[in-house]
Coordinates of C-alpha atoms in Angstrom, one line a residue:
Chain R
M1 CA 115.9 75.2 98.5
I2 CA 119.5 75.8 96.9
S3 CA 121.6 78.3 98.1
A4 CA 121.8 79.8 94.5
H5 CA 118.2 81.2 96.0
I6 CA 119.5 83.1 98.7
L7 CA 119.6 86.7 98.3
H8 CA 121.2 89.9 99.6
P9 CA 119.6 93.0 98.2
L10 CA 120.9 96.2 98.7
I11 CA 117.5 97.7 99.3
D12 CA 114.6 95.2 100.4
L13 CA 112.1 96.4 98.4
G14 CA 109.7 92.1 99.3
S15 CA 107.7 90.7 96.9
F16 CA 108.0 93.7 94.1
P17 CA 109.4 91.3 90.4
I18 CA 112.7 94.8 91.2
Y19 CA 114.7 92.4 89.3
N20 CA 111.9 91.8 86.4
L21 CA 112.0 95.6 86.0
M22 CA 115.3 96.3 85.2
I23 CA 115.9 93.9 83.0
G24 CA 112.7 95.6 80.5
I25 CA 114.7 99.0 81.5
S26 CA 117.9 97.7 80.7
L27 CA 115.7 96.4 77.6
I28 CA 114.0 99.4 76.6
A29 CA 117.6 101.2 77.3
A30 CA 119.3 98.7 74.5
I31 CA 116.8 99.7 71.5
L32 CA 116.7 103.1 72.3
I33 CA 120.2 103.6 71.8
F34 CA 120.2 100.9 69.1
Q35 CA 117.3 103.2 67.5
R36 CA 120.3 106.1 68.3
N37 CA 123.5 104.6 66.4
S38 CA 121.1 103.4 63.3
S39 CA 120.0 107.5 62.4
G40 CA 121.4 108.0 59.2
W41 CA 122.4 104.3 58.3
A42 CA 121.8 103.1 54.6
Y43 CA 119.5 100.2 56.3
N44 CA 117.6 102.7 59.2
T45 CA 114.7 101.5 57.3
D46 CA 114.9 97.9 58.4
I47 CA 115.4 99.4 62.0
D48 CA 112.6 98.2 63.1
Y49 CA 112.1 94.8 62.1
F50 CA 116.1 94.0 63.1
I51 CA 115.1 95.2 66.4
L52 CA 112.1 92.8 66.8
Y53 CA 114.4 89.7 65.1
M54 CA 117.5 90.9 67.9
T55 CA 114.6 90.9 71.3
L56 CA 113.5 87.1 69.1
A57 CA 116.8 86.2 69.5
A58 CA 117.8 87.9 73.5
V59 CA 114.4 86.3 74.3
L60 CA 115.3 82.2 72.9
A61 CA 118.8 83.5 74.3
F62 CA 117.3 83.9 78.0
F63 CA 115.6 80.6 77.8
S64 CA 118.4 79.0 76.3
G65 CA 120.6 80.9 79.3
S66 CA 118.6 79.1 82.2
V67 CA 118.0 75.6 80.1
F68 CA 122.1 75.2 79.7
S69 CA 122.2 77.4 84.0
S70 CA 119.9 74.3 85.3
F71 CA 121.7 71.8 84.5
L72 CA 124.8 72.5 86.6
Y73 CA 123.8 72.0 89.8
P74 CA 123.9 68.4 90.7
E75 CA 121.3 68.9 93.5
L76 CA 118.6 69.6 91.0
K77 CA 118.9 66.7 89.7
G78 CA 115.4 64.6 89.4
M79 CA 113.5 67.5 89.4
S80 CA 111.5 68.1 86.2
I81 CA 112.5 70.7 83.8
Y82 CA 110.8 73.6 84.9
S83 CA 110.7 73.2 88.4
R84 CA 115.0 72.6 87.3
I85 CA 114.4 76.2 85.4
L86 CA 113.2 78.2 89.0
N87 CA 114.9 76.6 91.2
A88 CA 118.7 77.6 89.3
G89 CA 117.7 81.3 88.6
F90 CA 118.9 83.3 85.3
S91 CA 123.0 83.2 84.1
F92 CA 124.1 85.7 82.5
F93 CA 127.3 84.7 80.2
P94 CA 126.2 81.8 78.3
A95 CA 122.8 83.4 78.1
L96 CA 125.3 86.1 76.1
L97 CA 126.9 83.1 73.6
F98 CA 123.6 82.2 73.6
F99 CA 122.6 85.5 71.8
I100 CA 125.4 86.1 70.3
L101 CA 125.2 82.5 68.2
Y102 CA 121.4 83.3 67.0
S103 CA 121.3 86.2 66.3
Y104 CA 124.6 85.6 63.9
V105 CA 122.3 82.1 62.9
L106 CA 118.9 85.0 62.0
L107 CA 121.1 88.0 60.3
T108 CA 122.7 84.9 58.1
V109 CA 119.7 83.7 57.0
L110 CA 117.7 87.1 56.9
G111 CA 121.0 88.3 54.6
L112 CA 122.1 91.5 56.7
P113 CA 125.1 93.0 58.0
K114 CA 126.6 91.0 60.2
K115 CA 129.2 93.0 61.5
E116 CA 127.8 96.5 60.8
L117 CA 125.1 95.2 62.6
F118 CA 127.3 93.3 65.4
H119 CA 129.5 97.1 65.7
R120 CA 126.3 99.3 66.3
L121 CA 124.7 96.8 68.9
M122 CA 127.3 96.1 70.9
P123 CA 127.7 99.2 73.3
S124 CA 123.2 98.5 72.9
I125 CA 124.4 94.9 74.9
A126 CA 127.2 96.5 77.6
A127 CA 124.5 98.6 78.5
A128 CA 121.9 95.9 79.2
H129 CA 124.4 94.2 81.3
G130 CA 125.3 97.2 83.6
I131 CA 122.3 98.2 83.6
G132 CA 121.2 94.1 84.3
R133 CA 123.6 94.3 87.1
V134 CA 121.9 96.7 89.1
G135 CA 118.6 94.8 89.1
C136 CA 121.2 91.6 90.6
S137 CA 121.9 94.1 93.5
L138 CA 118.1 95.7 93.8
A139 CA 117.4 91.7 93.6
G140 CA 119.9 90.4 95.9
C141 CA 121.5 88.1 93.7
C142 CA 125.0 87.4 92.8
Y143 CA 126.6 88.5 95.5
G144 CA 130.0 88.3 95.9
I145 CA 131.6 86.7 99.1
P146 CA 131.7 88.1 103.0
V147 CA 134.3 91.1 103.6
S148 CA 135.6 93.1 106.4
F149 CA 135.9 96.3 104.7
P150 CA 134.3 99.5 106.2
F151 CA 130.7 99.7 105.2
L152 CA 130.7 97.0 103.3
E153 CA 129.2 93.5 104.4
R154 CA 130.1 91.8 101.1
F155 CA 132.5 92.0 98.1
P156 CA 131.0 94.7 96.0
A157 CA 131.1 92.0 92.4
R158 CA 128.0 92.9 90.7
E159 CA 128.2 96.5 91.3
L160 CA 131.8 96.3 90.0
E161 CA 130.1 94.2 86.7
S162 CA 127.8 97.0 86.6
I163 CA 130.8 99.9 86.5
F164 CA 132.6 97.7 84.3
A165 CA 129.8 97.2 81.6
L166 CA 129.1 101.4 81.8
T167 CA 132.4 101.4 81.6
L168 CA 132.4 99.9 78.0
F169 CA 129.3 101.4 76.9
F170 CA 130.7 105.0 77.4
L171 CA 133.5 103.8 75.4
F172 CA 132.1 102.5 72.8
Q173 CA 129.6 105.6 71.9
T174 CA 133.3 107.7 72.9
R175 CA 136.3 106.2 71.4
L176 CA 136.0 102.6 70.7
K177 CA 134.6 102.8 67.0
E178 CA 136.7 99.3 65.7
N179 CA 135.8 95.8 66.9
R180 CA 133.3 96.3 69.6
L181 CA 132.3 92.5 69.4
I182 CA 135.9 91.1 70.2
I183 CA 136.8 93.9 72.7
Y184 CA 133.5 93.4 74.6
L185 CA 134.0 89.2 74.7
A186 CA 137.4 89.5 75.1
Y187 CA 137.1 91.9 77.9
Y188 CA 134.8 90.6 79.6
S189 CA 135.9 87.5 79.6
A190 CA 138.9 88.2 81.1
F191 CA 136.9 90.3 84.0
R192 CA 134.5 88.0 84.6
F193 CA 137.5 85.3 85.5
F194 CA 138.9 87.0 88.1
L195 CA 135.1 88.0 89.6
E196 CA 134.1 85.1 89.5
I197 CA 137.0 84.2 92.5
F198 CA 135.7 86.9 94.5
R199 CA 131.0 85.9 94.1
A200 CA 129.7 83.7 97.1
D201 CA 126.0 82.1 95.1
S202 CA 126.4 78.7 94.1
R203 CA 128.3 78.3 91.2
G204 CA 127.4 74.9 89.6
K205 CA 130.3 72.8 88.2
L206 CA 130.4 71.9 84.8
F207 CA 134.1 70.3 84.0
T208 CA 135.7 70.4 86.7
D209 CA 135.7 71.8 90.3
S210 CA 138.9 73.9 90.1
F211 CA 136.8 76.6 88.0
S212 CA 133.1 77.6 88.4
P213 CA 131.0 76.8 85.0
T214 CA 131.6 80.4 84.0
Q215 CA 135.5 81.0 84.4
E216 CA 135.3 77.7 82.2
L217 CA 133.0 79.6 79.7
C218 CA 135.2 83.0 79.7
I219 CA 138.5 80.5 79.0
A220 CA 136.7 79.0 76.1
V221 CA 135.4 82.6 74.9
L222 CA 139.4 83.8 75.6
I223 CA 141.0 80.6 73.6
V224 CA 138.8 81.1 70.7
L225 CA 139.0 84.7 70.1
L226 CA 142.9 84.1 70.2
S227 CA 142.9 81.8 67.9
F228 CA 140.3 84.1 65.7
Q229 CA 142.9 86.9 65.8
I230 CA 146.1 84.7 65.2
V231 CA 144.7 83.4 61.6
R232 CA 143.3 86.9 61.0
I233 CA 146.6 88.3 61.3
S234 CA 148.4 85.0 59.7
F235 CA 146.6 86.3 56.7
Q236 CA 146.2 89.3 56.6
T237 CA 150.3 89.2 56.5
E238 CA 149.8 86.3 53.7
R239 CA 147.7 89.2 51.6
E240 CA 150.4 91.7 52.6
V241 CA 153.4 89.7 51.8
S242 CA 151.9 88.4 47.9
Chain Y
M1 CA 105.9 106.0 51.3
K2 CA 105.0 104.3 55.8
T3 CA 103.7 105.8 58.2
R4 CA 105.7 105.4 61.4
G5 CA 105.0 106.3 65.1
T6 CA 107.1 109.2 67.2
S7 CA 106.6 108.1 70.4
V8 CA 108.1 105.7 72.8
V9 CA 105.5 105.3 75.3
P10 CA 103.8 102.5 73.3
L11 CA 107.6 100.6 73.7
I12 CA 108.3 101.7 77.0
M13 CA 104.5 100.4 78.4
G14 CA 104.5 96.9 76.5
I15 CA 107.8 96.1 77.7
I16 CA 107.1 97.3 81.6
G17 CA 103.7 95.5 81.7
A18 CA 105.4 93.0 79.5
V19 CA 108.1 91.8 82.2
I20 CA 106.0 92.9 85.6
Q21 CA 102.8 91.2 83.9
L22 CA 104.9 87.6 83.5
P23 CA 105.2 87.1 87.8
G24 CA 100.9 88.5 87.5
A25 CA 100.6 85.5 84.8
V26 CA 101.9 82.7 87.7
C27 CA 100.0 84.4 90.2
A28 CA 96.8 84.4 88.1
G29 CA 97.4 81.1 88.2
A30 CA 98.0 80.5 91.9
C31 CA 95.1 82.1 92.6
A32 CA 92.8 80.5 90.4
A33 CA 93.6 77.5 91.9
G34 CA 93.0 78.9 95.3
M35 CA 89.9 80.0 93.8
T36 CA 88.8 77.0 92.8
A37 CA 90.1 74.8 95.6
F38 CA 87.8 77.3 97.9
A39 CA 85.3 76.5 96.1
E40 CA 85.5 72.8 97.2
K41 CA 85.8 71.6 93.2
S42 CA 87.3 68.7 92.0
Q43 CA 91.7 68.3 91.6
S44 CA 90.8 68.2 87.5
A45 CA 88.9 71.4 87.9
V46 CA 91.7 72.8 90.2
N47 CA 94.2 72.3 87.5
D48 CA 92.2 74.0 85.2
S49 CA 91.8 77.3 86.2
A50 CA 94.7 78.1 87.0
S51 CA 96.7 77.0 83.7
T52 CA 93.9 78.4 82.2
F53 CA 94.3 82.2 83.5
M54 CA 98.5 80.7 83.9
Y55 CA 97.9 80.9 80.1
L56 CA 95.3 84.2 79.6
G57 CA 98.5 86.0 81.2
L58 CA 101.2 84.7 79.6
L59 CA 99.4 85.6 76.1
A60 CA 99.0 88.9 77.5
V61 CA 102.4 88.5 78.0
L62 CA 103.7 87.8 74.8
L63 CA 100.8 90.6 72.9
G64 CA 102.2 93.4 75.1
F65 CA 105.8 92.6 74.3
V66 CA 105.3 91.9 71.0
G67 CA 103.3 95.4 70.3
G68 CA 105.4 97.5 72.6
L69 CA 108.2 96.7 70.2
L70 CA 105.9 97.3 67.2
G71 CA 104.7 101.2 68.4
K72 CA 107.6 102.8 66.0
G73 CA 107.1 100.6 63.6
K74 CA 103.8 99.7 63.4
P75 CA 101.6 101.9 65.4
T76 CA 98.2 100.6 64.2
L77 CA 98.7 96.9 64.6
S78 CA 100.7 97.7 67.9
G79 CA 98.1 99.4 69.9
I80 CA 95.0 96.8 69.0
L81 CA 98.2 94.1 70.3
L82 CA 98.4 96.7 73.8
L83 CA 94.5 96.8 74.0
A84 CA 94.4 93.5 73.6
A85 CA 96.8 92.3 76.0
T86 CA 94.8 95.0 78.3
V87 CA 91.9 92.9 78.4
L88 CA 93.8 89.7 78.5
S89 CA 95.4 90.7 81.9
G90 CA 92.0 92.3 83.0
L91 CA 90.7 89.1 83.0
T92 CA 92.9 87.9 85.6
L93 CA 92.2 90.3 87.8
V94 CA 88.9 88.1 88.4
T95 CA 91.0 86.1 90.2
F96 CA 92.0 89.2 92.9
N97 CA 95.1 88.3 91.0
F98 CA 95.8 92.4 91.7
F99 CA 99.7 91.6 90.5
S100 CA 98.4 92.4 87.7
L101 CA 96.7 95.7 88.5
I102 CA 99.8 97.5 87.5
P103 CA 100.3 95.7 83.8
V104 CA 97.2 96.2 82.7
V105 CA 97.4 100.1 83.4
L106 CA 100.3 100.1 81.7
F107 CA 98.9 98.3 78.4
L108 CA 96.1 100.4 78.5
I109 CA 98.3 104.1 78.2
G110 CA 100.3 101.9 76.1
G111 CA 97.4 101.6 73.9
I112 CA 96.1 104.3 73.7
F113 CA 99.5 106.0 72.6
A114 CA 100.0 104.0 69.9
F115 CA 97.3 105.1 68.1
V116 CA 97.1 109.0 69.3
Q117 CA 101.0 109.6 69.3
K118 CA 102.1 111.8 66.4
K119 CA 102.4 109.5 62.8
E120 CA 105.4 111.0 60.2
E121 CA 105.6 109.9 56.6
V122 CA 109.4 107.6 55.5
Q123 CA 110.2 107.1 52.0
V124 CA 110.7 103.2 52.2

């Protein structure tokens, strides 16, 4: 068994599948928030089907993220793909990127308005992210490095991430009404890059030994977003000049 | 005009039942393998019964999950799927896999609510 399976739960609940339960609760919260945010929208009659498609994309992304993370651990080489996935566990950041990719493709194929739907979807994703990380705290995965603070045995990496995601959710619901997808990806990538330094669970290896796979993905996402913004601004300036 | 459900109970029960039934399905396979091995049957019989009960459990997860998601949009179909998930998870209980007891109850409640929930007519 690899070190990714060592657990440090906040509360020991034995063999009860608390992580699964929290994932279920986060999915329900995401759906209910999306339904609330979509009430009164012109596409409201298709909302039930849209939720079904997005959940399908989320489930596919969940498995794709697990398959991706199963290739990050050299210690798992030689095992069957099923055992690799079981041992490597679930990884949120690759799954998030897969979800965005799958839902973009799905919405394009179905001819649904991508920008509008992603805009309405982001508060749900942020809320599900925050609640899912509570599941990590209860199940004991994704823990931080040991620290010698009073009342703290380990750096509260998963708890801070949960607070971060829930704060973004509240900001999306109250203040941030534009470019939600870009804001979420940019801020989360930057935040996660630094948070990775304080993570103590086995992180695996993607390209380099200096950075964890998630840090490498964070850098890639930030570069893509920056390029996207530069292209967008240059197009806008060109249009204004002409 | 289209009939829609108004209750979130099928959604909640379907999803929570499915996520708890997921390890329950693996448990059902393991319990079935244990029982068959205890009866001193051949290795292929042990493998067969393990995979049969695991797939039954996984099918219940799929039906319960989809049934939950359709709770408002297609209440009748949702009820049928959730009741089918109840029966399939119930079948895995014969392996003494009591892990599936919670999903059975949740799917059943969700299925009943899908049928009896207050409906509304919406313009398509």
